[in-house]
CSV table of C-alpha atoms in Angstrom, one decimal:
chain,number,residue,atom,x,y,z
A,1009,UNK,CA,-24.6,-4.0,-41.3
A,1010,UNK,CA,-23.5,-1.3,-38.5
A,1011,UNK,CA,-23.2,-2.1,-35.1
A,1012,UNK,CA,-25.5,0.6,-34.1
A,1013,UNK,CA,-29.0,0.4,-34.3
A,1014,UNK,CA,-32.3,2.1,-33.5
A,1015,UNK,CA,-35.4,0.2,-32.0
A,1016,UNK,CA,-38.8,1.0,-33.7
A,1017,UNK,CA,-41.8,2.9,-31.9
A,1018,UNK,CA,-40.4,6.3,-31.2
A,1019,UNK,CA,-41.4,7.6,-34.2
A,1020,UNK,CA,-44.4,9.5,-32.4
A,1021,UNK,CA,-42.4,11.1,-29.5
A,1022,UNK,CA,-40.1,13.5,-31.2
A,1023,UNK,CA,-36.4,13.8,-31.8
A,1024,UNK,CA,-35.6,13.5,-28.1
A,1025,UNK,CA,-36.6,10.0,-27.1
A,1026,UNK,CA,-34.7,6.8,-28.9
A,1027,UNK,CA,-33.3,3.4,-27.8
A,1028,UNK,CA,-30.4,2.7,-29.5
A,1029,UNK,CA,-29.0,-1.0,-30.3
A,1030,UNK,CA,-25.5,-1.7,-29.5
A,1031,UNK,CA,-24.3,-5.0,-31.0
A,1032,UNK,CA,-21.6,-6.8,-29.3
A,1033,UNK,CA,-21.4,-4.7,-26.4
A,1034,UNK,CA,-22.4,-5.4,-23.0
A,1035,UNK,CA,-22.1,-3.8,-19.2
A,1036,UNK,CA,-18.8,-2.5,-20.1
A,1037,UNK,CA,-19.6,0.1,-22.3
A,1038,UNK,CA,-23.3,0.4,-21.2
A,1039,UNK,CA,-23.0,1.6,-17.8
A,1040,UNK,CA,-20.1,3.7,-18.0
A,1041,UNK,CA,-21.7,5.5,-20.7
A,1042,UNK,CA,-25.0,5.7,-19.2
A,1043,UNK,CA,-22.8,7.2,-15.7
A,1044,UNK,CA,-21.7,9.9,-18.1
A,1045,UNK,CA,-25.2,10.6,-20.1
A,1046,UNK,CA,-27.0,10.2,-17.1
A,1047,UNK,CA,-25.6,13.2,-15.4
A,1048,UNK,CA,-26.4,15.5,-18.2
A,1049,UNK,CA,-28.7,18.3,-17.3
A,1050,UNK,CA,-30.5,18.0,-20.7
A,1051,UNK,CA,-31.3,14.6,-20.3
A,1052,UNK,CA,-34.2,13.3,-18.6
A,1053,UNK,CA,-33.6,9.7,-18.7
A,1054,UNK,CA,-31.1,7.9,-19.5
A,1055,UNK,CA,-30.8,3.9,-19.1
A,1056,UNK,CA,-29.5,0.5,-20.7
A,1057,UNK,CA,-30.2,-3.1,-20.5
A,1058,UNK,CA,-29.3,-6.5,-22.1
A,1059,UNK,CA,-32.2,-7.6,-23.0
A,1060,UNK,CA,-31.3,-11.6,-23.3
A,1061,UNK,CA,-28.0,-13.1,-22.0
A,1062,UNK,CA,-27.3,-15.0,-24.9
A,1063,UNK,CA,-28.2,-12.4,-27.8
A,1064,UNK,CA,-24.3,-9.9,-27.5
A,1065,UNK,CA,-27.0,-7.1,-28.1
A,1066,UNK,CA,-27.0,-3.2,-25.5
A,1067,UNK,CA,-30.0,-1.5,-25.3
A,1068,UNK,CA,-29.5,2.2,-24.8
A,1069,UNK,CA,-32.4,4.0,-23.9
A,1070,UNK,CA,-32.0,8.2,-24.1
A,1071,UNK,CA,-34.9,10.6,-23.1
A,1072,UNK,CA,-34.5,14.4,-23.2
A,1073,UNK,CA,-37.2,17.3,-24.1
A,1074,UNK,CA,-34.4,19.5,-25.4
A,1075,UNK,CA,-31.8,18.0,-27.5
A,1076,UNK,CA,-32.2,15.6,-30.3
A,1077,UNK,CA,-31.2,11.6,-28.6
A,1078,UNK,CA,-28.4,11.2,-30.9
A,1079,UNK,CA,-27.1,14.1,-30.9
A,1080,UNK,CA,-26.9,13.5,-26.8
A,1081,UNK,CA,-25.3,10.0,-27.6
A,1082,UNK,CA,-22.8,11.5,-29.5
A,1083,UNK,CA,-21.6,13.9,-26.8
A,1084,UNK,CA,-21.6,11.0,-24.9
A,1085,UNK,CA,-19.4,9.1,-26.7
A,1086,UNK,CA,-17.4,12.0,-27.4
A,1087,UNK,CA,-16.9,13.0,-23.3
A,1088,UNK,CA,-15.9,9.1,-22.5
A,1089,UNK,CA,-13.3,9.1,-25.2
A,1090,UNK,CA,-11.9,12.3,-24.1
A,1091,UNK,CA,-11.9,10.8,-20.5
A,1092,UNK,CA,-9.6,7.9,-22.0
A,1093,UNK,CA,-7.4,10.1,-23.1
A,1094,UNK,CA,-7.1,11.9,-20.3
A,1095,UNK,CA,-6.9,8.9,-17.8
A,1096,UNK,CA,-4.2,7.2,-20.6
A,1097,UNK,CA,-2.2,11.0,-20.1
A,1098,UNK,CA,-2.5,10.9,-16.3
A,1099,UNK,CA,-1.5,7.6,-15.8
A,1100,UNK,CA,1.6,7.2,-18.0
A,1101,UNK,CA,2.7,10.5,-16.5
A,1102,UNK,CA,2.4,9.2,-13.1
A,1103,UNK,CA,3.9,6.1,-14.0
A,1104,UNK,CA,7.2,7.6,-15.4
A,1105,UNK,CA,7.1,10.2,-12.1
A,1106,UNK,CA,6.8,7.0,-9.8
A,1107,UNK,CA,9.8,4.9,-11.8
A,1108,UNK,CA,12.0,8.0,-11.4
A,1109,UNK,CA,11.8,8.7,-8.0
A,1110,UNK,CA,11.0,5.4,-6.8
A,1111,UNK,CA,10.3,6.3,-3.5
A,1112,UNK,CA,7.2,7.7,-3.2
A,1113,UNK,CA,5.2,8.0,0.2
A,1114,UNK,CA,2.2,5.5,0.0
A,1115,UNK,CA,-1.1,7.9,-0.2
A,1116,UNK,CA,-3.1,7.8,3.0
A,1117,UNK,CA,-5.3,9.9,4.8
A,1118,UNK,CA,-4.7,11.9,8.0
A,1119,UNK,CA,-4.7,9.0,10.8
A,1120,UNK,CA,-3.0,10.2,14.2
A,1121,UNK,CA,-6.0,11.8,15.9
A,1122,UNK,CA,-5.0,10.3,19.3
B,1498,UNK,CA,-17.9,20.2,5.9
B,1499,UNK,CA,-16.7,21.3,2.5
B,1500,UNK,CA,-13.8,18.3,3.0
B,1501,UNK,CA,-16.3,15.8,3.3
B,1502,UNK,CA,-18.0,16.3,-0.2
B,1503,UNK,CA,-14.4,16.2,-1.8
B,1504,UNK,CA,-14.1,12.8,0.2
B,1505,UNK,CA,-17.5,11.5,-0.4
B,1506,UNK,CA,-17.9,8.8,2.6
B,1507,UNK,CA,-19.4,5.7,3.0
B,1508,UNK,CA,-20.0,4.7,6.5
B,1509,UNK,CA,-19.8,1.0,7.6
B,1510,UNK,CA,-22.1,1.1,11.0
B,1511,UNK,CA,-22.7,-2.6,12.6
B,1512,UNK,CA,-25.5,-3.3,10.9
B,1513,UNK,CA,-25.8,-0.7,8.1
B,1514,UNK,CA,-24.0,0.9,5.2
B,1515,UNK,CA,-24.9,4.9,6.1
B,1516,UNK,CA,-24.4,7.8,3.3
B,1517,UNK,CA,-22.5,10.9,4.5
B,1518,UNK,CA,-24.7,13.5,5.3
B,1519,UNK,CA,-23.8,16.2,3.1
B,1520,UNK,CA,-23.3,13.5,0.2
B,1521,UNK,CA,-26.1,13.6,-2.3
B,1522,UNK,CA,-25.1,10.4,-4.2
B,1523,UNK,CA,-23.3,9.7,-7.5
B,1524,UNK,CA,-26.1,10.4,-9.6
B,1525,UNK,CA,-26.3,14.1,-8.6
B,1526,UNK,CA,-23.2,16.3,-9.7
B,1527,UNK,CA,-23.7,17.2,-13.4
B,1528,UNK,CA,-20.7,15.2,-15.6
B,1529,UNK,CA,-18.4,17.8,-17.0
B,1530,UNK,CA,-15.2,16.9,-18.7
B,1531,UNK,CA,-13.5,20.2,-17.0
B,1532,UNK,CA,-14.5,19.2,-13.8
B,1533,UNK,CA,-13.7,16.0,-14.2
B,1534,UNK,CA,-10.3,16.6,-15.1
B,1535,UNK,CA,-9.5,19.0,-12.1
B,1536,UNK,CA,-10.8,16.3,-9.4
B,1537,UNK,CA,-9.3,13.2,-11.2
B,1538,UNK,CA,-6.5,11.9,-10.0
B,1539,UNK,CA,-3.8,8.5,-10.2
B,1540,UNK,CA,-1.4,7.6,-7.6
B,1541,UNK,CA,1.1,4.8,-8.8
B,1542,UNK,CA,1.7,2.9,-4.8
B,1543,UNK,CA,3.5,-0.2,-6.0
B,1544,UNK,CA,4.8,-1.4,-9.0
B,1545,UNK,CA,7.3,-4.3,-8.5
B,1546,UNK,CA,7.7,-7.0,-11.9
B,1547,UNK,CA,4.3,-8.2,-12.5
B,1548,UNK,CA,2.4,-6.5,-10.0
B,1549,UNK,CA,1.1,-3.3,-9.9
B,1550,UNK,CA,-0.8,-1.2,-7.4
B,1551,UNK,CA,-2.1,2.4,-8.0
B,1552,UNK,CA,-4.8,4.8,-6.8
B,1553,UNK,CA,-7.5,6.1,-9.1
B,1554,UNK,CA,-9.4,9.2,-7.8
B,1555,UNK,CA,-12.4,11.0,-8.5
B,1556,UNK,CA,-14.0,8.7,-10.6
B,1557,UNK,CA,-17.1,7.2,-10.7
B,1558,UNK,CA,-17.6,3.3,-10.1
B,1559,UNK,CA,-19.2,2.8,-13.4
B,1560,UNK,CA,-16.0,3.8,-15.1
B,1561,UNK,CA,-14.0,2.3,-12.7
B,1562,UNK,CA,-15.6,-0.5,-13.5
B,1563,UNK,CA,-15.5,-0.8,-17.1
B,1564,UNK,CA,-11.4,-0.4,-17.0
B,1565,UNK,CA,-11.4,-3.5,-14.3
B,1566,UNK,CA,-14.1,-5.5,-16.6
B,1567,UNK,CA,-11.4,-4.1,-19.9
B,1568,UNK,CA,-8.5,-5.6,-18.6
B,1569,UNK,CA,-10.4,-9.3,-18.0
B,1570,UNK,CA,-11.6,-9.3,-20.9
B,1571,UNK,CA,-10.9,-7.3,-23.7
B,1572,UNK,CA,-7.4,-6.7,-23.8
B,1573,UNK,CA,-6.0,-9.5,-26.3
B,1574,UNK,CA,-3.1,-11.9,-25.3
B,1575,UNK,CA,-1.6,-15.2,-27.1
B,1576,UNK,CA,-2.8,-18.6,-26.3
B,1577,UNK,CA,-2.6,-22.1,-27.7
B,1578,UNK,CA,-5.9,-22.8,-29.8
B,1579,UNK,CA,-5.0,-25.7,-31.4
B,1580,UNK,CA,-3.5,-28.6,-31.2
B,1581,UNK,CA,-2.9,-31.3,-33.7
B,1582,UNK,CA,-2.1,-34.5,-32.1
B,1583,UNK,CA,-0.4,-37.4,-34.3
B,1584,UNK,CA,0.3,-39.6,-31.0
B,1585,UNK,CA,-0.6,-39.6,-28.0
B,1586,UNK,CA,-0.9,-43.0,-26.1
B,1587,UNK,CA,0.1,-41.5,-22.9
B,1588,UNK,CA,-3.3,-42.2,-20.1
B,1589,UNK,CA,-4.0,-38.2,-20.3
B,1590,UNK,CA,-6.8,-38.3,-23.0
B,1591,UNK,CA,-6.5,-36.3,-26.0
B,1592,UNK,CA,-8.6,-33.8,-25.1
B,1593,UNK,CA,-7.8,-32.9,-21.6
B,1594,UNK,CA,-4.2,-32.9,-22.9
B,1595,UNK,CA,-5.3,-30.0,-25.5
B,1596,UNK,CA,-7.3,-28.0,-22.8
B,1597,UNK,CA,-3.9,-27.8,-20.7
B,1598,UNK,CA,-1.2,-26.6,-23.3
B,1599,UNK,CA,-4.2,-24.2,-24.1
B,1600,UNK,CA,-4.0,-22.7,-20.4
B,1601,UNK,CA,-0.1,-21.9,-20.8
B,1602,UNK,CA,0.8,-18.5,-20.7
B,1603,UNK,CA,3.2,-17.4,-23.7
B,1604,UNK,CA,5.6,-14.6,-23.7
B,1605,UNK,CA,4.4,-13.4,-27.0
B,1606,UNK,CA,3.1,-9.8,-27.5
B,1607,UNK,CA,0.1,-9.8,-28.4
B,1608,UNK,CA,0.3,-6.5,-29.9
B,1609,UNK,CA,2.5,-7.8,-33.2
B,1610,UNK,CA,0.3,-9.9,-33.7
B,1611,UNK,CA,-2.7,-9.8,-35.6
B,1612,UNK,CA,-6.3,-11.6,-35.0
B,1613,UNK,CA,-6.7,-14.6,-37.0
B,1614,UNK,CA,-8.8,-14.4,-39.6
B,1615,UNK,CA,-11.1,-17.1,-41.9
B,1616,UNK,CA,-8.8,-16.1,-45.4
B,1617,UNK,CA,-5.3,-16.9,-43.2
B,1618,UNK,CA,-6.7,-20.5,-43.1
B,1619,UNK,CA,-6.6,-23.5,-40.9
B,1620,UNK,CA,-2.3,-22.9,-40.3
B,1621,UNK,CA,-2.5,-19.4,-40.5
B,1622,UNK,CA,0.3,-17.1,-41.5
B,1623,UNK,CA,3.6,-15.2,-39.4
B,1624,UNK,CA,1.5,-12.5,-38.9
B,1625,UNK,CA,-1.4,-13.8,-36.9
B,1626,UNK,CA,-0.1,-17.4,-35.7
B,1627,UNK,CA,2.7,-18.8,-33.4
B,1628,UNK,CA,3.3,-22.7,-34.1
B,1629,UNK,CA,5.2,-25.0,-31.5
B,1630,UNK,CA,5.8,-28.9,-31.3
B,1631,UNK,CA,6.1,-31.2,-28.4
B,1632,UNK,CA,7.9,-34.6,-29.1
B,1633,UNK,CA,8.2,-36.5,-26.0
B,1634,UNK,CA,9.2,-40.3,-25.7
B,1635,UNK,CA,9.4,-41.6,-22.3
B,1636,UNK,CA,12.3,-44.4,-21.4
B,1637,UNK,CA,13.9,-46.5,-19.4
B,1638,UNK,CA,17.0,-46.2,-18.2
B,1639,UNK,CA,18.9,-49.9,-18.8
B,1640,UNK,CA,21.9,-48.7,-17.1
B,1641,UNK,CA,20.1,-48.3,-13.9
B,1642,UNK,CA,19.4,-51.3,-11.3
B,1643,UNK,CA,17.3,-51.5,-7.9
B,1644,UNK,CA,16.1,-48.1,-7.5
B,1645,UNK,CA,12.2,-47.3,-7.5
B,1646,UNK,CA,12.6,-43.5,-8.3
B,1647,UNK,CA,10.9,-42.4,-11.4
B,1648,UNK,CA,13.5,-39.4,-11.8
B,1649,UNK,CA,16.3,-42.3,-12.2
B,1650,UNK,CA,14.8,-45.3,-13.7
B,1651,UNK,CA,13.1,-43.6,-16.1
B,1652,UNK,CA,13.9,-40.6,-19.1
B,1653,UNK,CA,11.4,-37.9,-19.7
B,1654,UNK,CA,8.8,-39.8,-17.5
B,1655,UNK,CA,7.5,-35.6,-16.7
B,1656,UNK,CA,6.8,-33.3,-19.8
B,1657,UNK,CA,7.3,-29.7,-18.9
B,1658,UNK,CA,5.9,-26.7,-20.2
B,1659,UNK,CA,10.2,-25.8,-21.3
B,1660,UNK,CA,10.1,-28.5,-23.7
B,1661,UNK,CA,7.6,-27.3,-26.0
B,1662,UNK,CA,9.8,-26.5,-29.0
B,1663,UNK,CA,9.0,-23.1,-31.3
B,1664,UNK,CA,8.5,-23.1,-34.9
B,1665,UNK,CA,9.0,-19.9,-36.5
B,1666,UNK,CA,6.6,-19.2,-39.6
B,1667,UNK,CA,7.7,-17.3,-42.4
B,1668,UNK,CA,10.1,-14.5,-41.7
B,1669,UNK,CA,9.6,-15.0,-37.5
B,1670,UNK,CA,13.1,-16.2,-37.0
B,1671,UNK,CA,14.5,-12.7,-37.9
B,1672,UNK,CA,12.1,-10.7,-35.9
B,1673,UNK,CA,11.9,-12.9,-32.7
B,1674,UNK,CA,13.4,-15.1,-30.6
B,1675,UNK,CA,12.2,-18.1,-28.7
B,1676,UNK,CA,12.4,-16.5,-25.4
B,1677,UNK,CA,10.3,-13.5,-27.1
B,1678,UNK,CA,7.3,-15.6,-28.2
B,1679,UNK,CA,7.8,-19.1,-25.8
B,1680,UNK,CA,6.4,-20.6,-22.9
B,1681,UNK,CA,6.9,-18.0,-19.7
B,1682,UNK,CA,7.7,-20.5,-17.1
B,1683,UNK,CA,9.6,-23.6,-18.0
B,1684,UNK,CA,8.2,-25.8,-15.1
B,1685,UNK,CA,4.9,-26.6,-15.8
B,1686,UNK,CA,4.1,-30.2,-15.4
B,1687,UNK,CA,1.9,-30.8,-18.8
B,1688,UNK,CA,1.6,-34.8,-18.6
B,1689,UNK,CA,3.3,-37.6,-16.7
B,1690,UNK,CA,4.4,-40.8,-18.9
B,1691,UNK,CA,5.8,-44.3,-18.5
B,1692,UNK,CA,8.3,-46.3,-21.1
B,1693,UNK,CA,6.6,-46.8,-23.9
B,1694,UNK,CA,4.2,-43.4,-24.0
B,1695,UNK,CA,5.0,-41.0,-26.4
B,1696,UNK,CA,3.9,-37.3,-27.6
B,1697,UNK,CA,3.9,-36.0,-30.9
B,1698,UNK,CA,2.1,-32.7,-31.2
B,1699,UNK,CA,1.7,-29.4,-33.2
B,1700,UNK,CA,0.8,-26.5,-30.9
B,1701,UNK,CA,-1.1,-23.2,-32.6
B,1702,UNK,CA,-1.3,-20.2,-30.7
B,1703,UNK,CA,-3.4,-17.5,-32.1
B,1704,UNK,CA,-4.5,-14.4,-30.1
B,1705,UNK,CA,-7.6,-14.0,-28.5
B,1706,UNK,CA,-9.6,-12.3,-25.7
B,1707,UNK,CA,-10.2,-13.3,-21.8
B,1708,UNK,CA,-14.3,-12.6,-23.4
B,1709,UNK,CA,-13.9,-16.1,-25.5
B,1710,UNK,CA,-11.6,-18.0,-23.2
B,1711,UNK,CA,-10.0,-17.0,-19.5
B,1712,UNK,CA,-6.6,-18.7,-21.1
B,1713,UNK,CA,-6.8,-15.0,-23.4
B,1714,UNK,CA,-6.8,-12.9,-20.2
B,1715,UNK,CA,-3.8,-11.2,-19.9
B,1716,UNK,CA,-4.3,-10.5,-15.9
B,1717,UNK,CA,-3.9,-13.0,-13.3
B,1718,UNK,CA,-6.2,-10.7,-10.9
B,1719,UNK,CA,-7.5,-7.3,-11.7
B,1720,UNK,CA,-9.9,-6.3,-8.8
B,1721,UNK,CA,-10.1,-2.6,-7.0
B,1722,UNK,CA,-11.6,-1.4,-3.5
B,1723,UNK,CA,-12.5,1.5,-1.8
B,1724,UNK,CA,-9.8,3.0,0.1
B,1725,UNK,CA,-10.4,2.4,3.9
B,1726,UNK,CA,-10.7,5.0,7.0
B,1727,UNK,CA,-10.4,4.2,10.5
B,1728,UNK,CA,-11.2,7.1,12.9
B,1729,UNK,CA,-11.0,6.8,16.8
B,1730,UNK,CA,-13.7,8.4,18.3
B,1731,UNK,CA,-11.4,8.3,22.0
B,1732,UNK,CA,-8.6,7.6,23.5
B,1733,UNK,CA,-8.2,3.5,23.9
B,1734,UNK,CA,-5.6,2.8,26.1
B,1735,UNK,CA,-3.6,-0.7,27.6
B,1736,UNK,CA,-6.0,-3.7,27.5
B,1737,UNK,CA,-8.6,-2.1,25.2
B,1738,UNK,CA,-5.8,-1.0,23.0
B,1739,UNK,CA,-4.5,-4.6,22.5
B,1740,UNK,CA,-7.8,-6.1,22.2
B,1741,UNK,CA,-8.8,-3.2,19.6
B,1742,UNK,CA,-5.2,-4.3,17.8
B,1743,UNK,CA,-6.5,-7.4,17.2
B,1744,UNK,CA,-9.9,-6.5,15.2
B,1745,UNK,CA,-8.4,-5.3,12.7
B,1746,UNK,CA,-5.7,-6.2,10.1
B,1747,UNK,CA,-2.0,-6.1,10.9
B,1748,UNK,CA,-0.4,-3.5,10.6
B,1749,UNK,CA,-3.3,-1.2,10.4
B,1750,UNK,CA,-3.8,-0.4,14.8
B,1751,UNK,CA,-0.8,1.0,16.5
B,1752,UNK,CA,0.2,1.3,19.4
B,1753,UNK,CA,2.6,4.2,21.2
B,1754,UNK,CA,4.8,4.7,24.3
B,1755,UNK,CA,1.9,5.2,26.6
B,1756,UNK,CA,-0.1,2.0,25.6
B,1757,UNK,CA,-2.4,4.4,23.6
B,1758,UNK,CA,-4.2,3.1,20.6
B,1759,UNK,CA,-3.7,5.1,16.9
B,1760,UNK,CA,-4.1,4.7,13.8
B,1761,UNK,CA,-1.4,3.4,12.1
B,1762,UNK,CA,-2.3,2.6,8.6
B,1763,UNK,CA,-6.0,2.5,7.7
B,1764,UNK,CA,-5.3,1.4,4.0
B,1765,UNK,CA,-4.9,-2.5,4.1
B,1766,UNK,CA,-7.8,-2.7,6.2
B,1767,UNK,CA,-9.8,-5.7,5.3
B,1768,UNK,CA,-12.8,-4.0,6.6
B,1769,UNK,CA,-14.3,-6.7,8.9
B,1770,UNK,CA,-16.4,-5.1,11.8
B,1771,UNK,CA,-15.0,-7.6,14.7
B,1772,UNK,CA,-14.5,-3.9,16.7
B,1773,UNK,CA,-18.2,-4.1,17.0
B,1774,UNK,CA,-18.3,-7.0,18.9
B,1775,UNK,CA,-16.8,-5.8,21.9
B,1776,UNK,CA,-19.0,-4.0,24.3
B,1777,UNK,CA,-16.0,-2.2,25.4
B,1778,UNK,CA,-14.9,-0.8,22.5
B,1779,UNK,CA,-18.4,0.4,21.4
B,1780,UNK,CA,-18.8,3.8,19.5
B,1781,UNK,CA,-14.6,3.7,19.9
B,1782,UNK,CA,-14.0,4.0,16.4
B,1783,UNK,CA,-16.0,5.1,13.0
B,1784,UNK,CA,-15.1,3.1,9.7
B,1785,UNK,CA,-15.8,4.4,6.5
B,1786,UNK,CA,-14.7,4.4,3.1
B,1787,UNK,CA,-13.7,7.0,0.5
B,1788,UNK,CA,-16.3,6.8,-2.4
B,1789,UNK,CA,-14.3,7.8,-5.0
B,1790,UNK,CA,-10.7,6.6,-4.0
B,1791,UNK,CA,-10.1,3.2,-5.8
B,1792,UNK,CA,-7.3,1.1,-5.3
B,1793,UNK,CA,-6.7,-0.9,-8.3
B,1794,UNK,CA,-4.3,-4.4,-8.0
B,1795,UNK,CA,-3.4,-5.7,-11.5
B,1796,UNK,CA,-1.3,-8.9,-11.6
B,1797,UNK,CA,0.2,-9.7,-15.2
B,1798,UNK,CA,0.2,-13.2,-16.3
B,1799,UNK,CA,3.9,-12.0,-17.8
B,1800,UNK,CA,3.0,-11.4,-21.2
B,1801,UNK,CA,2.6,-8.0,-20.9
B,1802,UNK,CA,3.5,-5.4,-17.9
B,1803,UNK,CA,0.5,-4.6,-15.6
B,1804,UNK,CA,0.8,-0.9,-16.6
B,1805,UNK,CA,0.8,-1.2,-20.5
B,1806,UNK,CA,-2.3,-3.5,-19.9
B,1807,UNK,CA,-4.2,-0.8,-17.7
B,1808,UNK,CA,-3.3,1.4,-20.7
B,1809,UNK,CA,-4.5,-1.2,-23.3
B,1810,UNK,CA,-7.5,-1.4,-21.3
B,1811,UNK,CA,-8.4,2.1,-21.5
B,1812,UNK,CA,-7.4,2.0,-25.7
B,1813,UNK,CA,-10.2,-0.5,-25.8
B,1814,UNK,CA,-13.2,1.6,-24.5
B,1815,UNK,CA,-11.9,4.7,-26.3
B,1816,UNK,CA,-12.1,2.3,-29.3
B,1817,UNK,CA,-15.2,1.3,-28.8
B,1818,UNK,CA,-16.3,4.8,-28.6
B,1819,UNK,CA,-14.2,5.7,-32.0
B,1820,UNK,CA,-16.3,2.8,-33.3
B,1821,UNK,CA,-19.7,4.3,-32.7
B,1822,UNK,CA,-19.1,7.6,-33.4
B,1823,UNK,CA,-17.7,7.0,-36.6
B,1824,UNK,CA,-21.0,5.3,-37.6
B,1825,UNK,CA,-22.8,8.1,-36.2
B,1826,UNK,CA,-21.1,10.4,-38.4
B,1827,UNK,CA,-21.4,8.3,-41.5
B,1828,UNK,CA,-25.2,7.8,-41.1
């Protein structure tokens, strides 16, 4: 059995409108993905819960008028991965800048007003 | 005002948390991965041994979240799972004995490892398991006469952590060596015993996740704040100065040649509002914190360096995304 599901009753409501089942996932992946799909243009709604503590189980919940739900949840999933890479890129590169020079000025904002 | 929505503000009044004006919340700017990568930014501050401090910027708490929550939780280490005990008539009952070998850290790399699985069986094999021993026998000393300290009457009356002995599975012995897999620190009281009180135990390590047990969490602490701003709204000078030195963290309030209050360092603010409890110094100063600027502390239990773990972390949720879009595709 997949670890991705889809919860029944949205046969009615078109393409657009699904709750997906994540198994064994949890905040973690739920609410940074739903900060990412939430702030597409395309998408109306956009929202996840656990729905018992004690069952490992995500429910994703994706509502647009103009694309198809998965196809949203795979952009999605595709956008946070390239994030990853990105942040595992910026960060190793930062890391190896800060080891060789070693003496970095701490980053603060403009303080002396007075 | 174009400054303010790079620096998104949050503004701690005395009684209220107030928005910045001109910022329309996290929920409002479209997410674009182009956008994203232009404003996202990492500024390594500290990184001395096993402790690690560095800026993350432009990024929204729900991700910034998920790579603290990561690197609790999800990024594996090696712990002690089992322990087989064939004597123990020390006053320590077995299973509190158990629970504390469990909770000391190993050296180990948990990324040559493998997790154990149900076919490797109860002893597991050199890929997946670490085995130790501890055989402790505690004395007395007969050549010693009228003293009452335990350190000279008595042998091995303490079991420490550096007497747990390693037993290399399989082809271990050519790939590691005992300080590569082995306890970390050496001075952990395990037990205390008298003459007479012995140990004989089989120690398993296994890898695991801080999600199943906190003794699997490879961090000590891995926490992140919001960068702090202090802004004097006027010149504070002599008494006020002092007294406004004192509301706020060391360090942080300066003060120059003329007695004149600045701003020295806003960053290790602890951000308590004691400045609004002064009558005096009211509507001297404006506090705030940057939205998107996240300082990030990570503190490695040794096993791994606090940077490859923030990395680690960050493999995990790209995993997880791997993992889901690869069934997506197949369906």
């Amino acid at each position: 059995m997949g670890a991705l599901a889809e919860v029944a009753g949205d046969e009615n409501s078109g393409e657009g409108s699904r709750t997906f089942v994540f198994q064994n996932e949890g905040h973690t992946l739920g609410n940074a993905l739903k900060t990412i799909i939430s702030r597409y243009p395309d998408v109306d709604f956009c929202g996840y819960t656990i729905p018992h503590p004690t069952e490992s189980k995500m429910h994703f919940r994706i509502q647009s008028n103009q694309n198809r739900a998965i196809d949203i949840l795979k952009r999605g999933l595709d956008d946070l991965e390239s994030l990853c890479d990105h942040t595992i890129s910026t960060f190793e590169s930062e890391v190896k800048t800060y080891i060789e020079t070693n003496n970095k000025p701490v980053p603060t904002l403009d303080n002396r007003l007075y | 005002m174009s400054t303010n929505i790079q620096r998104p503000r949050l503004y701690m009044d005395e009684h209220k948390l107030k928005q910045d004006p001109h910022d329309y919340g996290l929920a409002d700017e479209p997410f674009n991965l182009e956008t994203f990568k232009k404003k996202f930014q990492i500024v390594v501050v500290k990184y001395d041994g096993n402790e690690m401090e560095f800026d993350m910027i432009g990024v929204h708490p729900g991700i910034a979240n998920a790579f603290r929550r990561l690197m609790l939780s999800e990024v594996p280490s090696m712990a002690i799972e089992k322990v087989y005990i064939y004597n123990n008539t020390s006053i320590m009952q077995d299973e509190v004995l158990a629970h504390r070998l469990g909770l000391i850290p190993l050296r180990a790399d948990p990324r040559r490892f493998l997790y154990k699985t149900e076919e490797s069986g109860d002893q597991g094999n050199e890929h997946d398991t670490l085995e130790f021993e501890l055989k402790v026998k505690c004395t007395r000393r007969k050549d010693v006469k009228d003293s009452s300290n335990f350190d000279t009457i008595y042998k091995n009356h303490k079991v420490y952590s550096g007497q747990i002995k390693w037993l290399p599975k399989g082809k271990q012995s050519q790939i590691f060596s005992e300080t590569d897999v082995g306890c970390i620190h050496d001075d952990i009281l395990i037990n205390q015993l008298r003459p007479g009180h012995e140990l004989d135990l089989r120690l398993i390590a296994v890898k695991g996740i801080g999600k199943d047990h906190a003794k699997f969490s490879p961090v000590a602490t891995a926490f992140y704040r919001l960068l702090p701003e202090i802004k004097l709204n006027r010149r504070i000078e002599g008494k006020e100065a002092f007294l406004l030195q004192k509301c706020f963290s060391p360090g942080v309030i300066g003060i120059d040649e003329n007695d004149c209050a600045y701003v020295k360092d806003a960053r290790y603010d602890t951000c308590s509002r004691n400045v609004y409890r002064y009558p005096q110094l009211e509507n001297a100063v404006t506090m705030a914190r940057v939205r998107d600027h996240y300082i990030f502390n990570v503190e490695s239990v040794g096993a791994l360096k606090p940077d490859v773990i923030f990395i680690e972390a960050v493999k995990v949720l790209k995993g997880k995304c791997r993992k889901f879009l690869e069934e997506i595709e197949a369906a």
